[in-house]
């Protein structure tokens, strides 16, 4: 296996080749300093990887394996800890190139990303005998020798710098301690690896910081923007991830034992001033970066300690991305755009992990730039263009004494006092939340929320029956219901239904997904929605269709020009509302906006 080679690796390699070499000769060959050589020699001798012998005042370095074989001729100064320490590690690690040559493996996807100063390679594959697809991480490999030195540095720093609970929960103290720790790591890396170039030293520094202050290899997974969920079920099985493109995958990342999982859960809890222990074995936390973490300790989770991390999308979905991936049709997107433009309210429903919040985020792309938007969520997931007049609000869990909780209902009521033009609600679940939402709509606010239901009919039934019990007379305040779902056969997300609410509160499905043809097809003409739009705009049926066709043309232009970035999409939409004629010049000439 190809390792990132450090000076101590080259020294060990030299000793293995020569079997016996004088220190001054090693210094000359490796072009290093006596001081650095002394550090390497002391470490390798302490680990039992070499034997140091003095003869005629000259220090000789001997390969410990040779010493084991020739104990009768050479008397070692210190006994090697174990012969296995210097045995090759290649047998237990598979390289990326070896993976590709394996006839039992079919590569499905591969890509590269960066984490701090580290380059990470990812291979998604199908392996014969495995029932699920695999996700393998490959980092620039560090040899066992270098790994030993880094571990020694970590242990040394832990003993030198003590960190208390109050130091971590106090953000200013925590940042000061982290800075101090990182500075000490930099000094130690320079001490042991002074012969390396700056990029290699930066890599070792980042690797050690992640290991000492972070979640180790879990941090590497967190840096992959393609992942939505990272799941640790127990130490006896690998970490699982949910990939945007490939769904659930099993990784090559493992944790040492249950104690390490507990340690990681405790680290996460301490950062936000929460504890997880025998008395409080459940942790539900929102991190500053927006990620949501849930952790459980054994015996509450019978098979072992668990951690579930739902990642905050750094690169959010936009309407262009949905169209490019065939998640929604151009006609459905144009109809939703028109409804949103004229301030009609809508509910986005679907099952778990069907893409409800991502769809809500995409539809928010259609908001005019001169309106105030309030978003309300349990976990921060929505991301709107930076230049919009947007105030994101988040609920808060109670503290350890059961005080200080801020609920969705509290924020909904408060948002009505903030002069909003649009209200986005991450998810409504309870009767009070839904009642407040409908009150907001009836007082003239355009509201958009996500809800758990699998069809338009089921959405209406759940809203109008216990335990939610919205009066049927109030339901037509919602103009549209958009249903998202995850295809059970292909594991892809699609818009399943687009329905209008009739005056008698019945859902009228306008578009229905055909799973065999993988298209969203029109099944009925609109009556209620078009009547409402006509009432507010004065448009005839023909004029409404002309506007919808124009919007389809703009959306196709966005796909063709690959306008996928959220701020770029936002700027185009702002141009539509402020200077549509100018935008249409770009669209008609197919020039880059």
Coordinates of C-alpha atoms in Angstrom, one line a residue:
X1 CA 0.0 0.0 0.0
X2 CA 1.3 3.5 -0.8
X3 CA 1.7 5.6 2.3
X4 CA 2.3 9.2 2.8
X5 CA 6.0 8.9 3.6
X6 CA 7.5 10.8 6.5
X7 CA 11.1 11.0 7.7
X8 CA 10.6 8.4 10.4
X9 CA 9.2 6.1 7.7
X10 CA 12.3 6.6 5.6
X11 CA 14.5 5.9 8.6
X12 CA 12.8 2.7 9.5
X13 CA 12.9 1.6 5.8
X14 CA 16.7 2.4 5.7
X15 CA 17.3 0.4 8.9
X16 CA 15.3 -2.6 7.5
X17 CA 17.4 -2.5 4.3
X18 CA 20.8 -2.1 5.9
X19 CA 20.0 -4.2 9.0
X20 CA 22.5 -2.1 10.9
X21 CA 23.6 1.5 10.3
X22 CA 25.5 4.2 12.3
X23 CA 23.4 7.2 13.3
X24 CA 25.7 9.7 11.6
X25 CA 25.4 7.7 8.3
X26 CA 21.6 7.8 8.6
X27 CA 21.6 11.5 9.2
X28 CA 23.7 12.0 6.0
X29 CA 21.6 9.7 3.8
X30 CA 18.3 11.1 5.0
X31 CA 19.6 14.7 4.9
X32 CA 18.2 15.5 8.3
X33 CA 19.5 17.1 11.6
X34 CA 21.0 15.3 14.6
X35 CA 18.2 16.8 16.8
X36 CA 15.4 15.4 14.6
X37 CA 17.2 12.1 14.3
X38 CA 17.4 11.9 18.1
X39 CA 13.6 12.4 18.3
X40 CA 12.9 9.6 15.7
X41 CA 15.4 7.2 17.3
X42 CA 14.0 7.7 20.8
X43 CA 10.5 7.1 19.6
X44 CA 11.3 4.0 17.5
X45 CA 13.3 2.5 20.4
X46 CA 10.5 3.2 22.9
X47 CA 8.1 1.4 20.6
X48 CA 10.4 -1.6 20.2
X49 CA 10.7 -1.1 16.5
X50 CA 14.5 -0.7 16.5
X51 CA 17.4 -1.6 18.8
X52 CA 20.1 0.9 19.6
X53 CA 23.6 -0.4 20.2
X54 CA 26.7 1.6 21.2
X55 CA 30.1 0.5 20.0
X56 CA 33.3 2.5 20.2
X57 CA 31.2 5.6 21.1
X58 CA 29.3 5.3 17.9
X59 CA 25.5 4.8 18.0
X60 CA 24.3 2.0 15.7
X61 CA 20.6 1.4 14.8
X62 CA 19.5 -2.2 14.3
X63 CA 16.4 -3.6 12.8
X64 CA 14.5 -5.3 15.6
X65 CA 13.4 -8.2 13.4
X66 CA 17.1 -9.0 12.7
X67 CA 17.8 -8.8 16.4
X68 CA 15.1 -11.3 17.1
X69 CA 16.7 -13.7 14.6
X70 CA 20.2 -13.2 15.9
X71 CA 19.8 -12.9 19.7
X72 CA 22.9 -15.0 20.3
X73 CA 25.2 -12.6 18.4
X74 CA 23.7 -9.2 19.2
X75 CA 22.7 -8.2 22.7
X76 CA 19.9 -5.6 22.4
X77 CA 19.7 -2.7 24.8
X78 CA 15.9 -2.9 24.9
X79 CA 13.7 -5.8 24.1
X80 CA 11.2 -5.2 21.2
X81 CA 7.6 -4.9 22.3
X82 CA 6.3 -7.2 19.6
X83 CA 7.5 -8.5 16.3
X84 CA 4.1 -7.8 14.8
X85 CA 4.6 -4.0 15.2
X86 CA 6.8 -4.0 12.1
X87 CA 4.8 -6.5 10.1
X88 CA 3.3 -4.9 7.0
X89 CA -0.2 -3.5 7.3
X90 CA -1.0 -3.9 3.6
X91 CA -2.8 -7.2 4.3
X92 CA -5.6 -5.6 6.3
X93 CA -6.1 -2.6 4.0
X94 CA -7.3 -2.5 0.4
X95 CA -6.2 0.3 -1.9
X96 CA -8.4 2.0 -4.4
X97 CA -6.5 0.4 -7.3
X98 CA -6.8 -3.0 -5.7
X99 CA -10.5 -2.5 -5.4
X100 CA -10.9 -1.8 -9.1
X101 CA -9.1 -5.0 -10.0
X102 CA -11.3 -7.2 -7.9
X103 CA -13.6 -9.2 -10.2
X104 CA -16.2 -9.5 -7.4
X105 CA -16.6 -5.7 -7.2
X106 CA -18.6 -3.5 -9.5
X107 CA -17.8 0.3 -9.2
X108 CA -21.1 2.3 -9.2
X109 CA -19.7 5.8 -8.5
X110 CA -16.5 7.5 -7.5
X111 CA -15.6 11.1 -6.6
X112 CA -13.2 13.2 -4.6
X113 CA -13.7 16.0 -2.0
X114 CA -11.5 17.9 0.4
X115 CA -11.6 18.2 4.2
X116 CA -9.4 20.9 5.5
X117 CA -6.0 19.9 4.1
X118 CA -7.0 16.3 3.4
X119 CA -8.0 14.9 0.0
X120 CA -10.7 12.2 0.4
X121 CA -11.5 9.7 -2.3
X122 CA -14.9 7.9 -2.3
X123 CA -15.8 4.7 -4.1
X124 CA -19.5 3.4 -4.2
X125 CA -19.6 -0.2 -5.2
X126 CA -21.5 -3.4 -5.3
X127 CA -19.7 -6.5 -3.9
X128 CA -20.5 -10.1 -4.5
X129 CA -21.9 -11.6 -1.3
X130 CA -22.9 -8.2 0.2
X131 CA -26.7 -7.5 0.3
X132 CA -26.2 -3.7 0.3
X133 CA -24.1 -1.4 -1.7
X134 CA -20.8 -0.2 -0.1
X135 CA -19.3 3.2 0.4
X136 CA -15.5 3.2 0.9
X137 CA -13.4 6.2 2.0
X138 CA -9.8 6.5 1.0
X139 CA -7.6 9.1 2.7
X140 CA -3.9 9.7 2.0
X141 CA -2.6 6.7 4.0
X142 CA -0.5 7.2 7.1
X143 CA 2.0 4.4 7.9
X144 CA 1.7 2.6 11.3
X145 CA 5.0 4.3 12.4
X146 CA 3.7 7.8 11.7
X147 CA 0.3 6.9 13.2
X148 CA 2.2 5.8 16.4
X149 CA 4.0 9.2 16.6
X150 CA 0.7 11.1 16.0
X151 CA -0.9 9.1 18.8
X152 CA 2.0 9.8 21.1
X153 CA 1.6 13.6 20.3
X154 CA -2.2 13.3 21.1
X155 CA -1.7 11.5 24.4
X156 CA 1.1 14.0 25.4
X157 CA -1.2 17.0 24.7
X158 CA -4.1 15.5 26.5
X159 CA -2.0 15.2 29.7
X160 CA -0.7 18.8 29.3
X161 CA -4.0 20.5 28.5
X162 CA -6.9 19.7 30.9
X163 CA -10.4 20.7 29.7
X164 CA -13.4 20.9 32.1
X165 CA -17.1 20.7 31.3
X166 CA -17.5 24.5 31.9
X167 CA -14.6 25.2 29.5
X168 CA -16.4 23.4 26.6
X169 CA -20.0 24.7 27.3
X170 CA -18.6 28.3 27.5
X171 CA -18.2 29.2 23.8
X172 CA -15.4 31.7 24.4
X173 CA -13.5 29.4 26.7
X174 CA -14.0 26.5 24.3
X175 CA -12.6 28.4 21.4
X176 CA -9.6 29.6 23.4
X177 CA -8.9 26.0 24.5
X178 CA -9.2 24.7 21.0
X179 CA -6.9 27.5 19.7
X180 CA -4.4 26.6 22.4
X181 CA -4.6 22.9 21.5
X182 CA -4.3 23.5 17.8
X183 CA -1.2 25.7 18.4
X184 CA 0.4 23.0 20.5
X185 CA -0.4 20.4 17.8
X186 CA 1.3 22.6 15.2
X187 CA 4.5 22.8 17.4
X188 CA 4.6 19.1 17.9
X189 CA 4.1 18.3 14.3
X190 CA 7.0 20.7 13.4
X191 CA 9.1 19.0 16.1
X192 CA 8.7 15.4 14.8
X193 CA 8.2 16.1 11.1
X194 CA 10.4 19.2 10.4
X195 CA 11.8 17.6 7.3
X196 CA 8.5 17.5 5.5
X197 CA 7.1 20.1 3.0
X198 CA 4.4 22.5 4.2
X199 CA 1.4 20.7 2.5
X200 CA 2.3 17.4 4.0
X201 CA 2.8 19.0 7.5
X202 CA -0.6 20.7 7.0
X203 CA -2.2 17.3 6.2
X204 CA -0.7 15.7 9.4
X205 CA -1.8 18.7 11.4
X206 CA -5.4 18.5 10.1
X207 CA -5.5 14.8 10.6
X208 CA -4.3 15.1 14.2
X209 CA -6.7 18.0 15.0
X210 CA -9.6 16.0 13.7
X211 CA -8.6 13.0 15.8
X212 CA -7.9 15.0 19.0
X213 CA -10.7 17.6 18.9
X214 CA -13.2 16.1 16.5
X215 CA -15.0 12.9 15.7
X216 CA -12.1 11.2 13.8
X217 CA -13.3 9.5 10.7
X218 CA -16.9 10.6 11.3
X219 CA -15.7 14.1 10.6
X220 CA -14.5 12.9 7.2
X221 CA -18.0 11.6 6.4
X222 CA -19.6 14.8 7.7
X223 CA -17.5 16.7 5.0
X224 CA -19.1 14.8 2.1
X225 CA -21.8 17.0 0.8
X226 CA -23.5 14.0 -0.9
X227 CA -24.5 12.5 2.5
X228 CA -27.8 13.3 4.2
X229 CA -27.6 10.9 7.2
X230 CA -24.7 9.3 9.1
X231 CA -25.7 6.4 11.4
X232 CA -23.8 4.5 14.1
X233 CA -25.8 1.5 15.3
X234 CA -23.2 -0.1 17.5
X235 CA -19.4 -0.8 17.5
X236 CA -19.7 -4.3 16.1
X237 CA -20.9 -3.1 12.6
X238 CA -19.7 -0.4 10.2
X239 CA -21.1 3.1 10.1
X240 CA -24.0 3.5 7.7
X241 CA -24.8 6.5 5.6
X242 CA -27.7 7.8 3.5
X243 CA -26.4 9.0 0.1
X244 CA -28.4 11.5 -1.9
X245 CA -27.9 9.5 -5.1
X246 CA -27.5 5.9 -3.8
X247 CA -29.6 5.7 -0.7
X248 CA -28.5 3.6 2.3
X249 CA -24.9 2.4 2.0
X250 CA -22.5 0.6 4.4
X251 CA -19.1 2.3 4.9
X252 CA -15.6 1.1 5.6
X253 CA -15.6 3.3 8.7
X254 CA -15.7 1.4 12.0
X255 CA -15.5 2.4 15.7
X256 CA -13.2 0.7 18.2
X257 CA -15.8 0.0 20.9
X258 CA -18.9 1.2 22.6
X259 CA -16.9 3.5 24.8
X260 CA -15.8 5.4 21.7
X261 CA -19.4 5.9 20.6
X262 CA -20.3 7.1 24.0
X263 CA -17.3 9.5 24.0
X264 CA -18.4 11.0 20.7
X265 CA -22.0 11.4 21.9
X266 CA -20.6 13.1 25.1
X267 CA -18.4 15.5 23.0
X268 CA -21.4 16.5 20.9
X269 CA -23.5 17.1 24.0
X270 CA -20.9 19.1 25.8
X271 CA -20.6 21.5 22.8
X272 CA -24.2 22.6 23.3
X273 CA -24.2 22.4 27.1
X274 CA -26.1 19.0 27.3
X275 CA -25.1 15.7 28.9
X276 CA -25.7 12.1 28.0
X277 CA -25.2 9.5 30.7
X278 CA -26.8 6.6 32.5
X279 CA -29.5 8.9 34.1
X280 CA -30.1 10.8 30.8
X281 CA -29.4 8.2 28.1
X282 CA -31.1 10.1 25.3
X283 CA -29.7 13.2 23.5
X284 CA -31.4 15.2 20.8
X285 CA -29.3 18.1 19.8
X286 CA -29.1 20.8 17.1
X287 CA -25.5 21.8 16.4
X288 CA -24.4 25.4 15.5
X289 CA -23.7 24.3 11.9
X290 CA -27.3 23.2 11.5
X291 CA -26.8 19.5 11.8
X292 CA -29.2 17.5 14.0
X293 CA -27.8 14.7 16.3
X294 CA -29.7 12.0 18.1
X295 CA -27.8 9.7 20.5
X296 CA -28.9 6.8 22.7
X297 CA -26.9 4.8 25.3
X298 CA -27.2 1.1 26.1
X299 CA -29.3 -0.5 27.5
X300 CA -31.9 1.9 26.1
X301 CA -30.7 0.9 22.7
X302 CA -30.4 -2.9 23.3
X303 CA -27.6 -3.7 20.8
X304 CA -25.3 -0.9 21.8
X305 CA -24.8 2.9 21.8
X306 CA -26.1 4.8 18.8
X307 CA -25.6 8.1 17.1
X308 CA -27.7 9.5 14.2
X309 CA -26.6 12.6 12.4
X310 CA -28.9 14.4 10.0
X311 CA -26.7 16.7 8.0
X312 CA -27.6 20.3 7.2
X313 CA -27.3 20.6 3.4
X314 CA -24.5 23.0 2.5
X315 CA -25.5 22.9 -1.2
X316 CA -29.3 23.1 -1.0
X317 CA -31.8 21.8 -3.6
X318 CA -33.1 24.4 -6.1
X319 CA -35.9 24.1 -8.6
X320 CA -33.4 23.6 -11.4
X321 CA -31.8 20.6 -9.7
X322 CA -35.3 19.1 -9.2
X323 CA -36.1 19.6 -12.9
X324 CA -32.7 18.2 -14.0
X325 CA -33.2 15.1 -11.8
X326 CA -36.8 14.6 -13.1
X327 CA -38.1 15.0 -9.6
X328 CA -40.8 17.4 -10.7
X329 CA -42.2 18.2 -14.2
X330 CA -41.9 21.6 -15.9
X331 CA -45.7 21.9 -16.0
X332 CA -46.0 21.2 -12.3
X333 CA -43.2 23.6 -11.4
X334 CA -44.7 26.4 -13.6
X335 CA -48.1 25.9 -11.9
X336 CA -46.6 26.0 -8.4
X337 CA -44.6 29.1 -9.4
X338 CA -47.8 30.9 -10.6
X339 CA -49.7 30.0 -7.4
X340 CA -46.8 31.2 -5.2
X341 CA -46.4 34.4 -7.3
X342 CA -50.0 35.3 -6.6
X343 CA -49.7 34.5 -2.9
X344 CA -51.8 31.3 -2.7
X345 CA -51.0 28.9 0.2
X346 CA -49.8 25.3 -0.2
X347 CA -49.0 22.2 1.7
X348 CA -46.1 19.9 0.7
X349 CA -46.9 16.4 2.0
X350 CA -45.2 13.0 1.8
X351 CA -43.7 10.1 3.8
X352 CA -40.4 10.1 5.7
X353 CA -37.4 11.1 3.7
X354 CA -39.5 11.7 0.6
X355 CA -38.0 15.2 0.0
X356 CA -40.7 17.4 1.5
X357 CA -38.4 20.0 3.0
X358 CA -36.1 20.0 0.0
X359 CA -39.2 20.7 -2.2
X360 CA -40.3 23.5 0.2
X361 CA -36.9 25.0 -0.2
X362 CA -37.1 24.8 -4.0
X363 CA -40.5 26.4 -4.1
X364 CA -39.2 29.3 -1.9
X365 CA -37.0 30.1 -4.9
X366 CA -40.2 31.6 -6.5
X367 CA -40.7 34.3 -3.8
X368 CA -40.5 38.0 -4.9
X369 CA -37.4 39.8 -3.5
X370 CA -39.5 42.7 -2.0
X371 CA -41.4 40.6 0.5
X372 CA -40.6 39.6 4.1
X373 CA -40.3 35.8 4.7
X374 CA -40.4 34.1 8.1
X375 CA -39.4 30.5 8.3
X376 CA -40.1 28.3 11.3
X377 CA -38.3 24.9 11.9
X378 CA -37.3 22.4 14.5
X379 CA -34.0 21.9 12.8
X380 CA -32.5 24.5 10.5
X381 CA -32.8 23.0 7.0
X382 CA -34.2 25.7 4.7
X383 CA -31.8 27.9 2.8
X384 CA -32.9 30.9 0.8
X385 CA -30.9 33.3 -1.4
X386 CA -28.8 35.6 0.8
X387 CA -30.3 38.9 -0.6
X388 CA -33.9 38.0 0.3
X389 CA -35.7 39.7 3.3
X390 CA -35.7 36.5 5.3
X391 CA -35.8 35.8 9.1
X392 CA -35.2 32.1 10.0
X393 CA -36.6 31.0 13.4
X394 CA -35.9 27.7 15.3
X395 CA -37.6 25.9 18.1
X396 CA -35.7 25.2 21.3
X397 CA -35.8 22.1 23.5
X398 CA -36.1 22.5 27.3
X399 CA -33.0 22.5 29.4
X400 CA -32.1 19.8 31.9
X401 CA -34.6 21.3 34.4
X402 CA -37.4 21.2 31.8
X403 CA -37.5 25.0 31.3
X404 CA -36.9 27.3 28.4
X405 CA -38.6 25.4 25.6
X406 CA -39.8 27.3 22.5
X407 CA -42.4 25.3 20.5
X408 CA -43.5 25.6 16.9
X409 CA -46.8 27.0 18.0
X410 CA -44.9 29.7 20.0
X411 CA -43.0 30.8 16.9
X412 CA -46.0 30.7 14.7
X413 CA -47.9 33.0 17.0
X414 CA -44.9 35.3 17.3
X415 CA -44.3 35.4 13.5
X416 CA -47.7 36.9 13.0
X417 CA -46.5 40.0 14.9
X418 CA -43.4 40.3 12.6
X419 CA -45.3 41.7 9.5
X420 CA -44.6 38.6 7.3
X421 CA -45.6 38.4 3.7
X422 CA -44.8 34.7 3.6
X423 CA -44.5 32.1 6.3
X424 CA -42.7 28.8 5.8
X425 CA -43.2 26.1 8.4
X426 CA -40.8 23.1 8.4
X427 CA -43.4 20.6 9.6
X428 CA -46.8 20.8 11.3
X429 CA -47.7 17.8 13.4
X430 CA -50.1 18.8 16.2
X431 CA -53.6 20.3 16.3
X432 CA -52.5 23.7 17.8
X433 CA -49.8 24.2 15.2
X434 CA -52.2 23.4 12.3
X435 CA -54.9 25.6 13.8
X436 CA -52.5 28.5 14.1
X437 CA -51.3 27.9 10.5
X438 CA -54.9 28.1 9.2
X439 CA -55.6 31.2 11.3
X440 CA -52.5 32.8 9.7
X441 CA -53.8 32.0 6.2
X442 CA -57.2 33.4 7.0
X443 CA -55.7 36.6 8.3
X444 CA -54.1 37.2 4.9
X445 CA -50.7 35.6 5.1
X446 CA -49.4 33.2 2.5
X447 CA -48.2 30.0 4.3
X448 CA -46.3 27.0 3.1
X449 CA -45.8 23.9 5.3
X450 CA -44.8 20.3 5.2
X451 CA -47.0 17.5 6.5
X452 CA -46.8 13.7 6.8
X453 CA -49.3 12.0 4.4
X454 CA -48.9 9.8 1.4
X455 CA -51.6 11.1 -0.9
X456 CA -53.8 14.2 -1.4
X457 CA -56.8 12.3 -0.1
X458 CA -54.9 11.1 3.0
X459 CA -53.7 14.7 3.6
X460 CA -57.3 16.0 3.7
X461 CA -58.4 13.0 5.9
X462 CA -55.5 13.5 8.4
X463 CA -56.2 17.3 8.6
X464 CA -59.9 17.0 9.1
X465 CA -60.0 14.1 11.5
X466 CA -58.8 13.5 15.1
X467 CA -56.3 14.3 16.5
X468 CA -55.8 17.4 14.3
X469 CA -59.5 18.2 13.5
X470 CA -59.3 21.2 11.2
X471 CA -62.9 22.2 10.3
X472 CA -63.7 21.3 6.7
X473 CA -64.9 24.8 6.0
X474 CA -61.3 26.1 6.7
X475 CA -59.6 23.7 4.4
X476 CA -60.1 25.6 1.0
X477 CA -57.7 28.2 2.5
X478 CA -55.1 25.9 1.2
X479 CA -55.1 26.2 -2.6
X480 CA -52.7 23.3 -3.5
X481 CA -51.3 20.1 -2.1
X482 CA -48.1 18.8 -3.5
X483 CA -47.2 15.2 -2.6
X484 CA -43.6 14.0 -2.6
X485 CA -42.7 10.3 -2.4
X486 CA -39.7 7.9 -2.6
X487 CA -40.2 5.2 -5.3
X488 CA -40.0 1.9 -3.5
X489 CA -38.6 0.1 -6.5
X490 CA -36.0 2.5 -7.8
X491 CA -35.3 4.4 -4.6
X492 CA -35.7 7.8 -6.3
X493 CA -37.7 10.8 -5.1
X494 CA -40.5 12.1 -7.3
X495 CA -43.5 14.4 -7.1
X496 CA -46.4 12.0 -6.8
X497 CA -49.5 14.2 -7.0
X498 CA -50.4 17.8 -7.5
X499 CA -53.9 18.5 -6.3
X500 CA -56.2 21.6 -5.8
X501 CA -58.7 21.9 -2.9
X502 CA -62.2 22.3 -4.1
X503 CA -64.7 24.6 -2.3
X504 CA -66.3 21.5 -0.6
X505 CA -62.8 20.6 0.8
X506 CA -62.3 17.6 -1.6
X507 CA -58.9 17.2 -3.2
X508 CA -59.0 17.3 -7.0
X509 CA -55.8 15.7 -8.4
X510 CA -54.5 17.6 -11.4
X511 CA -51.3 15.7 -12.0
X512 CA -50.4 12.1 -11.0
X513 CA -47.1 10.2 -11.2
X514 CA -46.9 7.2 -13.5
X515 CA -44.2 4.9 -12.0
X516 CA -43.9 2.7 -15.1
X517 CA -43.1 5.6 -17.4
X518 CA -41.5 7.7 -14.7
X519 CA -43.4 10.8 -15.6
X520 CA -45.9 13.2 -13.9
X521 CA -48.9 13.3 -16.2
X522 CA -51.9 15.6 -16.3
X523 CA -55.1 13.8 -15.3
X524 CA -57.7 16.6 -14.8
X525 CA -58.2 20.2 -15.7
X526 CA -58.1 22.8 -12.9
X527 CA -61.3 24.5 -11.8
X528 CA -60.9 25.8 -8.3
X529 CA -57.3 27.0 -8.6
X530 CA -57.9 28.7 -11.9
X531 CA -61.0 30.4 -10.6
X532 CA -59.1 31.7 -7.6
X533 CA -56.2 32.9 -9.8
X534 CA -58.7 34.6 -12.1
X535 CA -60.4 36.3 -9.2
X536 CA -57.1 37.8 -8.0
X537 CA -55.5 38.6 -11.3
X538 CA -58.4 39.1 -13.8
X539 CA -56.7 36.7 -16.2
X540 CA -58.8 34.6 -18.6
X541 CA -58.2 30.9 -19.0
X542 CA -56.2 31.6 -22.2
X543 CA -54.1 34.3 -20.6
X544 CA -53.3 32.0 -17.7
X545 CA -52.1 29.3 -20.1
X546 CA -49.9 31.9 -21.9
X547 CA -48.3 32.8 -18.5
X548 CA -47.8 29.1 -17.6
X549 CA -46.1 28.5 -21.0
X550 CA -43.8 31.5 -20.5
X551 CA -42.8 30.1 -17.1
X552 CA -42.1 26.7 -18.6
X553 CA -39.9 28.4 -21.2
X554 CA -37.9 30.2 -18.4
X555 CA -37.5 27.0 -16.4
X556 CA -36.2 25.1 -19.5
X557 CA -33.8 28.0 -20.1
X558 CA -32.5 27.6 -16.5
X559 CA -31.9 23.9 -17.0
X560 CA -30.2 24.5 -20.3
X561 CA -27.9 27.2 -18.9
X562 CA -27.3 25.0 -15.7
X563 CA -28.4 27.8 -13.3
X564 CA -28.4 25.6 -10.2
X565 CA -26.8 27.7 -7.5
X566 CA -29.4 29.0 -5.0
X567 CA -28.2 32.6 -5.2
X568 CA -28.0 32.5 -9.0
X569 CA -31.6 31.1 -9.2
X570 CA -32.7 33.8 -6.7
X571 CA -31.2 36.6 -8.9
X572 CA -32.9 35.3 -12.0
X573 CA -36.3 35.2 -10.1
X574 CA -35.7 38.7 -8.8
X575 CA -35.1 39.8 -12.4
X576 CA -38.4 38.2 -13.4
X577 CA -40.3 40.3 -10.8
X578 CA -38.4 43.5 -11.4
X579 CA -37.6 43.5 -15.1
X580 CA -39.2 40.6 -16.9
X581 CA -38.7 42.1 -20.4
X582 CA -34.9 42.1 -19.8
X583 CA -34.9 38.5 -18.6
X584 CA -36.9 37.3 -21.6
X585 CA -34.2 38.8 -23.9
X586 CA -31.7 36.4 -22.3
X587 CA -34.3 33.5 -22.5
X588 CA -35.2 34.1 -26.1
X589 CA -31.6 34.5 -27.3
X590 CA -30.5 31.6 -25.0
X591 CA -27.6 33.7 -23.7
X592 CA -26.0 33.2 -20.2
X593 CA -27.9 35.3 -17.6

